[in-house]
Amino acid sequence: MKNLSLFKIFILLFISNFFESLLAPFFIILNIIVPITFLVFSFIAYSSRTNFNAITSFILGIFVDLISDSFFGLNAILFSLSSFVINSYSNTFKLFSYLQICIFFGISSTFYIGFLNLFINVQNFSYLVLFVSFIFNTFICLILSMSKFYIPNLSINKRI
């Protein structure tokens, strides 16, 4: 995940948006919103060696706006804001534990959900959805961060 080309990032965002659209009807019954596309973008921005600039994150957000049928520019602004925060605190993240980083990504996904709901679902805005989504997204981030320690690496390094 360290050196991804822009084309691969577009493909990853497209696939994550596809899975998000498939899973959203099942999660909404449980009052949970999982922004898979935003979490994938945040993970790519967090794990990249070079910082995302504002133009790159804005273009990726416009792409997500086009494929997700949301308001034009909404994801672009939120992606730019999240990449700014991630780039600003990239050195500070090195001091944090995995639990603190997962809580940060849970809070940022909750902010993303709340901001989207303010524009899209003003009549159905619910703090219960925000709280349950925060707990679930933080738990998902914890599981994914622990999986790299407890699941053995499947790639075998061959020495010639």
Coordinates of N, CA and C in Angstrom, one line a residue:
M1 N 0.8 -1.2 0.0 CA 0.0 0.0 0.0 C 0.8 1.3 0.0
K2 N 2.2 1.1 0.0 CA 3.0 2.3 0.2 C 3.1 3.1 -1.1
N3 N 3.3 2.4 -2.2 CA 3.5 3.1 -3.5 C 2.4 2.7 -4.5
L4 N 1.3 3.3 -4.4 CA 0.2 3.0 -5.4 C 0.1 4.1 -6.4
S5 N -0.1 3.7 -7.6 CA -0.3 4.7 -8.7 C -1.7 5.3 -8.5
L6 N -1.9 6.4 -9.2 CA -3.2 7.1 -9.1 C -4.3 6.2 -9.8
F7 N -3.9 5.5 -10.8 CA -4.9 4.6 -11.5 C -5.3 3.5 -10.5
K8 N -4.4 2.9 -9.8 CA -4.8 1.8 -8.8 C -5.6 2.4 -7.7
I9 N -5.4 3.6 -7.3 CA -6.2 4.2 -6.2 C -7.7 4.4 -6.8
F10 N -7.8 4.9 -8.0 CA -9.1 5.0 -8.6 C -9.8 3.6 -8.6
I11 N -9.1 2.6 -9.0 CA -9.7 1.3 -9.0 C -10.1 0.8 -7.6
L12 N -9.3 1.0 -6.6 CA -9.6 0.7 -5.2 C -10.8 1.4 -4.7
L13 N -10.9 2.7 -5.1 CA -12.1 3.5 -4.6 C -13.3 3.0 -5.3
F14 N -13.2 2.7 -6.6 CA -14.4 2.2 -7.3 C -14.9 0.9 -6.7
I15 N -14.0 -0.1 -6.4 CA -14.4 -1.3 -5.8 C -14.9 -1.1 -4.4
S16 N -14.3 -0.3 -3.6 CA -14.8 0.0 -2.3 C -16.2 0.6 -2.3
N17 N -16.4 1.5 -3.3 CA -17.7 2.1 -3.4 C -18.8 1.1 -3.8
F18 N -18.4 0.2 -4.7 CA -19.3 -0.9 -5.1 C -19.7 -1.7 -3.9
F19 N -18.7 -2.1 -3.1 CA -19.1 -2.9 -1.9 C -19.9 -2.1 -0.9
E20 N -19.6 -0.9 -0.8 CA -20.3 0.0 0.2 C -21.8 0.1 -0.3
S21 N -22.1 0.2 -1.6 CA -23.4 0.2 -2.0 C -24.2 -1.1 -1.9
L22 N -23.4 -2.2 -1.9 CA -24.0 -3.5 -1.7 C -24.3 -3.7 -0.2
L23 N -23.4 -3.3 0.7 CA -23.6 -3.6 2.1 C -24.5 -2.6 2.9
A24 N -24.6 -1.4 2.3 CA -25.4 -0.3 3.0 C -26.8 -0.7 3.4
P25 N -27.6 -1.4 2.5 CA -29.0 -1.7 2.9 C -29.0 -2.7 4.1
F26 N -28.0 -3.6 4.2 CA -28.0 -4.5 5.3 C -27.6 -3.8 6.6
F27 N -26.7 -2.9 6.6 CA -26.2 -2.2 7.8 C -27.2 -1.2 8.2
I28 N -28.0 -0.5 7.3 CA -28.9 0.5 7.7 C -30.0 0.0 8.6
I29 N -30.3 -1.3 8.4 CA -31.4 -1.9 9.3 C -30.9 -1.9 10.8
L30 N -29.6 -2.0 11.0 CA -29.0 -2.1 12.3 C -28.6 -0.7 12.8
N31 N -29.0 0.4 12.1 CA -28.6 1.8 12.4 C -27.1 2.0 12.3
I32 N -26.5 1.3 11.4 CA -25.0 1.5 11.2 C -24.8 2.0 9.8
I33 N -23.9 3.0 9.7 CA -23.4 3.4 8.4 C -21.9 3.2 8.4
V34 N -21.4 2.4 7.4 CA -20.0 2.1 7.3 C -19.5 2.8 6.0
P35 N -18.8 3.9 6.1 CA -18.3 4.6 4.9 C -17.0 3.9 4.4
I36 N -17.1 2.8 3.7 CA -16.0 2.0 3.3 C -15.1 2.8 2.4
T37 N -15.7 3.5 1.5 CA -14.9 4.3 0.5 C -14.0 5.4 1.3
F38 N -14.6 6.0 2.2 CA -13.9 7.0 3.0 C -12.8 6.4 3.8
L39 N -13.1 5.2 4.4 CA -12.1 4.5 5.2 C -10.9 4.0 4.4
V40 N -11.2 3.5 3.1 CA -10.2 3.1 2.2 C -9.3 4.3 1.8
F41 N -10.0 5.4 1.5 CA -9.2 6.6 1.1 C -8.3 7.0 2.3
S42 N -8.9 7.0 3.5 CA -8.1 7.5 4.7 C -6.9 6.5 4.9
F43 N -7.1 5.2 4.8 CA -6.1 4.3 4.9 C -5.0 4.5 3.9
I44 N -5.3 4.8 2.7 CA -4.4 5.0 1.6 C -3.6 6.3 1.9
A45 N -4.3 7.3 2.3 CA -3.6 8.6 2.7 C -2.7 8.4 3.9
Y46 N -3.1 7.6 4.8 CA -2.3 7.4 6.1 C -1.1 6.5 5.8
S47 N -1.2 5.5 4.9 CA -0.1 4.6 4.7 C 0.8 5.0 3.6
S48 N 0.5 6.0 2.8 CA 1.4 6.4 1.7 C 2.6 7.1 2.2
R49 N 3.7 6.9 1.5 CA 5.0 7.5 1.9 C 5.0 9.0 1.6
T50 N 4.4 9.3 0.5 CA 4.3 10.7 0.1 C 3.0 11.3 0.5
N51 N 2.9 12.5 1.0 CA 1.7 13.1 1.4 C 0.8 13.4 0.2
F52 N -0.5 13.2 0.4 CA -1.4 13.6 -0.7 C -1.6 15.1 -0.7
N53 N -1.5 15.7 -1.8 CA -1.7 17.1 -1.8 C -3.2 17.4 -2.0
A54 N -3.6 18.6 -1.9 CA -5.0 19.0 -1.9 C -5.6 18.7 -3.3
I55 N -4.9 18.8 -4.4 CA -5.5 18.6 -5.7 C -5.8 17.1 -5.9
T56 N -4.8 16.3 -5.5 CA -5.0 14.8 -5.6 C -6.3 14.3 -4.9
S57 N -6.3 14.8 -3.6 CA -7.5 14.3 -2.8 C -8.8 14.9 -3.3
F58 N -8.7 16.1 -3.8 CA -9.9 16.8 -4.4 C -10.4 16.0 -5.6
I59 N -9.5 15.6 -6.5 CA -9.8 14.8 -7.7 C -10.4 13.5 -7.3
L60 N -9.8 12.8 -6.3 CA -10.3 11.5 -5.9 C -11.7 11.7 -5.3
G61 N -11.9 12.8 -4.6 CA -13.3 13.1 -4.1 C -14.3 13.3 -5.2
I62 N -13.9 14.1 -6.2 CA -14.8 14.3 -7.3 C -15.1 13.0 -8.0
F63 N -14.1 12.1 -8.2 CA -14.4 10.8 -8.7 C -15.4 10.0 -7.9
V64 N -15.2 10.0 -6.6 CA -16.2 9.3 -5.7 C -17.6 10.0 -5.8
D65 N -17.6 11.3 -6.0 CA -18.9 12.0 -6.2 C -19.6 11.5 -7.4
L66 N -18.8 11.3 -8.5 CA -19.4 10.9 -9.8 C -19.9 9.5 -9.7
I67 N -19.2 8.6 -9.1 CA -19.6 7.2 -9.1 C -20.6 6.8 -8.0
S68 N -20.7 7.7 -6.9 CA -21.6 7.4 -5.8 C -22.9 8.1 -5.9
D69 N -23.1 9.0 -6.9 CA -24.3 9.7 -7.1 C -24.7 10.6 -5.9
S70 N -23.7 11.3 -5.4 CA -23.9 12.2 -4.3 C -23.8 13.7 -4.8
F71 N -24.0 14.6 -3.9 CA -23.8 16.0 -4.3 C -22.4 16.2 -4.8
F72 N -22.3 16.9 -5.9 CA -21.0 17.2 -6.6 C -20.2 18.1 -5.7
G73 N -19.0 17.6 -5.3 CA -18.1 18.3 -4.5 C -18.1 18.0 -3.0
L74 N -19.1 17.3 -2.5 CA -19.2 17.0 -1.1 C -18.1 16.0 -0.7
N75 N -17.9 14.9 -1.3 CA -16.8 14.0 -1.0 C -15.5 14.7 -1.3
A76 N -15.4 15.5 -2.3 CA -14.2 16.2 -2.6 C -13.7 17.1 -1.5
I77 N -14.6 17.8 -0.9 CA -14.3 18.6 0.2 C -13.9 17.8 1.5
L78 N -14.7 16.8 1.7 CA -14.4 15.9 2.9 C -13.1 15.1 2.7
F79 N -12.8 14.7 1.5 CA -11.5 14.0 1.3 C -10.3 14.9 1.4
S80 N -10.5 16.2 0.9 CA -9.4 17.2 1.1 C -9.2 17.5 2.5
L81 N -10.3 17.6 3.3 CA -10.1 18.0 4.7 C -9.5 16.8 5.5
S82 N -9.9 15.6 5.2 CA -9.3 14.5 5.9 C -7.8 14.3 5.5
S83 N -7.5 14.4 4.2 CA -6.1 14.3 3.9 C -5.2 15.4 4.5
F84 N -5.8 16.6 4.7 CA -5.1 17.7 5.3 C -4.8 17.3 6.8
V85 N -5.8 16.8 7.5 CA -5.6 16.4 8.9 C -4.6 15.2 9.0
I86 N -4.7 14.3 8.1 CA -3.8 13.1 8.2 C -2.4 13.6 7.9
N87 N -2.2 14.5 6.9 CA -0.9 15.0 6.6 C -0.3 15.9 7.7
S88 N -1.2 16.6 8.3 CA -0.7 17.5 9.4 C -0.2 16.8 10.6
Y89 N -0.9 15.6 10.9 CA -0.5 14.9 12.1 C 0.2 13.6 11.7
S90 N 0.8 13.5 10.6 CA 1.5 12.3 10.2 C 2.7 11.9 11.1
N91 N 3.4 12.9 11.6 CA 4.5 12.6 12.5 C 4.0 12.3 13.9
T92 N 2.9 12.8 14.2 CA 2.3 12.6 15.6 C 1.7 11.1 15.6
F93 N 1.2 10.7 14.5 CA 0.6 9.3 14.4 C 1.7 8.2 14.7
K94 N 3.0 8.6 14.4 CA 4.0 7.6 14.7 C 4.2 7.4 16.2
L95 N 3.8 8.3 17.0 CA 3.9 8.2 18.5 C 2.7 7.5 19.1
F96 N 1.6 7.4 18.3 CA 0.3 6.8 18.9 C 0.4 5.3 18.8
S97 N -0.4 4.6 19.6 CA -0.6 3.2 19.5 C -1.7 2.9 18.4
Y98 N -1.9 1.6 18.1 CA -2.9 1.3 17.1 C -4.3 1.6 17.6
L99 N -4.5 1.5 18.9 CA -5.8 1.8 19.5 C -6.1 3.3 19.3
Q100 N -5.2 4.1 19.5 CA -5.4 5.6 19.4 C -5.7 5.9 17.9
I101 N -4.9 5.3 17.0 CA -5.1 5.5 15.6 C -6.5 5.0 15.1
C102 N -6.9 3.9 15.6 CA -8.2 3.3 15.3 C -9.4 4.2 15.8
I103 N -9.2 4.8 17.0 CA -10.2 5.7 17.6 C -10.2 7.0 16.7
F104 N -9.1 7.5 16.2 CA -9.0 8.6 15.4 C -9.8 8.4 14.1
F105 N -9.6 7.2 13.5 CA -10.3 6.9 12.2 C -11.8 6.6 12.5
G106 N -12.1 6.1 13.7 CA -13.5 6.0 14.0 C -14.2 7.4 14.2
I107 N -13.5 8.3 14.8 CA -14.0 9.6 15.0 C -14.1 10.3 13.6
S108 N -13.1 10.2 12.8 CA -13.1 10.8 11.4 C -14.3 10.3 10.6
S109 N -14.5 8.9 10.7 CA -15.6 8.4 9.9 C -17.0 8.8 10.5
T110 N -17.1 9.0 11.8 CA -18.3 9.6 12.4 C -18.5 11.0 11.9
F111 N -17.4 11.8 11.8 CA -17.6 13.2 11.3 C -18.0 13.2 9.9
Y112 N -17.5 12.2 9.1 CA -17.9 12.1 7.7 C -19.3 11.7 7.6
I113 N -19.8 10.8 8.4 CA -21.2 10.4 8.3 C -22.1 11.5 8.8
G114 N -21.7 12.2 9.8 CA -22.5 13.3 10.3 C -22.6 14.4 9.3
F115 N -21.5 14.7 8.6 CA -21.5 15.8 7.6 C -22.3 15.4 6.4
L116 N -22.2 14.1 6.0 CA -23.1 13.7 4.8 C -24.5 13.7 5.2
N117 N -24.9 13.3 6.4 CA -26.3 13.3 6.8 C -26.9 14.7 7.0
L118 N -26.0 15.7 7.3 CA -26.5 17.1 7.3 C -26.9 17.6 5.9
F119 N -26.3 17.1 4.9 CA -26.6 17.5 3.6 C -27.6 16.6 2.9
I120 N -27.6 15.3 3.1 CA -28.4 14.4 2.4 C -29.7 14.1 3.2
N121 N -29.6 13.8 4.5 CA -30.8 13.3 5.3 C -31.0 14.3 6.4
V122 N -31.4 15.5 6.1 CA -31.6 16.4 7.2 C -32.8 16.0 8.1
Q123 N -33.8 15.5 7.5 CA -35.0 15.1 8.2 C -34.8 13.8 9.1
N124 N -33.9 12.9 8.7 CA -33.6 11.7 9.4 C -32.3 11.7 10.1
F125 N -31.8 12.8 10.5 CA -30.5 12.9 11.2 C -30.7 12.3 12.6
S126 N -29.8 11.4 13.0 CA -30.0 10.6 14.2 C -28.6 10.5 14.9
Y127 N -28.6 10.9 16.2 CA -27.4 10.7 17.0 C -27.2 9.3 17.3
L128 N -28.2 8.5 17.3 CA -28.0 7.1 17.6 C -27.3 6.4 16.4
V129 N -27.6 6.8 15.2 CA -26.8 6.3 14.1 C -25.3 6.7 14.2
L130 N -25.1 7.9 14.6 CA -23.7 8.4 14.7 C -23.0 7.6 15.8
F131 N -23.6 7.4 16.9 CA -22.9 6.7 18.0 C -22.7 5.2 17.7
V132 N -23.7 4.5 17.1 CA -23.5 3.1 16.8 C -22.5 3.0 15.7
S133 N -22.5 3.9 14.7 CA -21.5 3.8 13.6 C -20.1 4.1 14.1
F134 N -20.0 5.0 15.1 CA -18.7 5.2 15.7 C -18.1 4.0 16.4
I135 N -18.9 3.3 17.2 CA -18.5 2.1 17.8 C -18.2 1.0 16.8
F136 N -19.0 0.8 15.8 CA -18.8 -0.2 14.8 C -17.6 0.1 14.0
N137 N -17.4 1.3 13.5 CA -16.3 1.6 12.7 C -14.9 1.5 13.4
T138 N -14.9 1.9 14.7 CA -13.7 1.8 15.5 C -13.4 0.3 15.7
F139 N -14.4 -0.5 15.9 CA -14.2 -1.9 16.1 C -13.7 -2.5 14.8
I140 N -14.2 -2.1 13.7 CA -13.7 -2.6 12.4 C -12.3 -2.2 12.2
C141 N -11.9 -1.0 12.5 CA -10.5 -0.6 12.3 C -9.6 -1.3 13.3
L142 N -10.1 -1.6 14.5 CA -9.3 -2.4 15.4 C -9.0 -3.8 14.9
I143 N -10.1 -4.4 14.3 CA -9.9 -5.8 13.8 C -9.0 -5.8 12.6
L144 N -9.1 -4.8 11.7 CA -8.2 -4.7 10.6 C -6.7 -4.5 11.0
S145 N -6.5 -3.7 12.0 CA -5.2 -3.4 12.4 C -4.6 -4.6 13.1
M146 N -5.4 -5.3 13.9 CA -4.9 -6.5 14.5 C -4.7 -7.7 13.6
S147 N -5.4 -7.7 12.5 CA -5.3 -8.8 11.5 C -3.9 -8.9 11.0
K148 N -3.1 -7.9 10.8 CA -1.8 -8.0 10.3 C -0.8 -8.6 11.2
F149 N -1.2 -8.6 12.5 CA -0.3 -9.3 13.5 C -0.7 -10.8 13.7
Y150 N -2.0 -11.1 13.6 CA -2.4 -12.4 13.9 C -2.7 -13.3 12.7
I151 N -2.8 -12.8 11.5 CA -2.9 -13.6 10.3 C -1.5 -13.6 9.6
P152 N -1.0 -14.8 9.4 CA 0.4 -14.8 8.8 C 0.4 -14.3 7.4
N153 N 1.5 -13.8 7.0 CA 1.7 -13.2 5.7 C 1.6 -14.3 4.7
L154 N 0.8 -14.1 3.7 CA 0.6 -15.2 2.7 C 1.7 -15.1 1.6
S155 N 2.4 -14.0 1.5 CA 3.4 -14.0 0.4 C 4.7 -14.6 0.9
I156 N 5.3 -15.4 0.1 CA 6.6 -16.0 0.4 C 7.7 -15.4 -0.3
N157 N 8.7 -14.9 0.5 CA 9.8 -14.3 -0.1 C 10.8 -15.4 -0.6
K158 N 11.0 -15.5 -1.9 CA 11.9 -16.5 -2.5 C 13.2 -15.8 -2.7
R159 N 14.2 -16.5 -2.3 CA 15.6 -16.1 -2.5 C 16.2 -16.9 -3.6
I160 N 16.8 -16.3 -4.5 CA 17.4 -17.0 -5.6 C 18.9 -17.2 -5.4

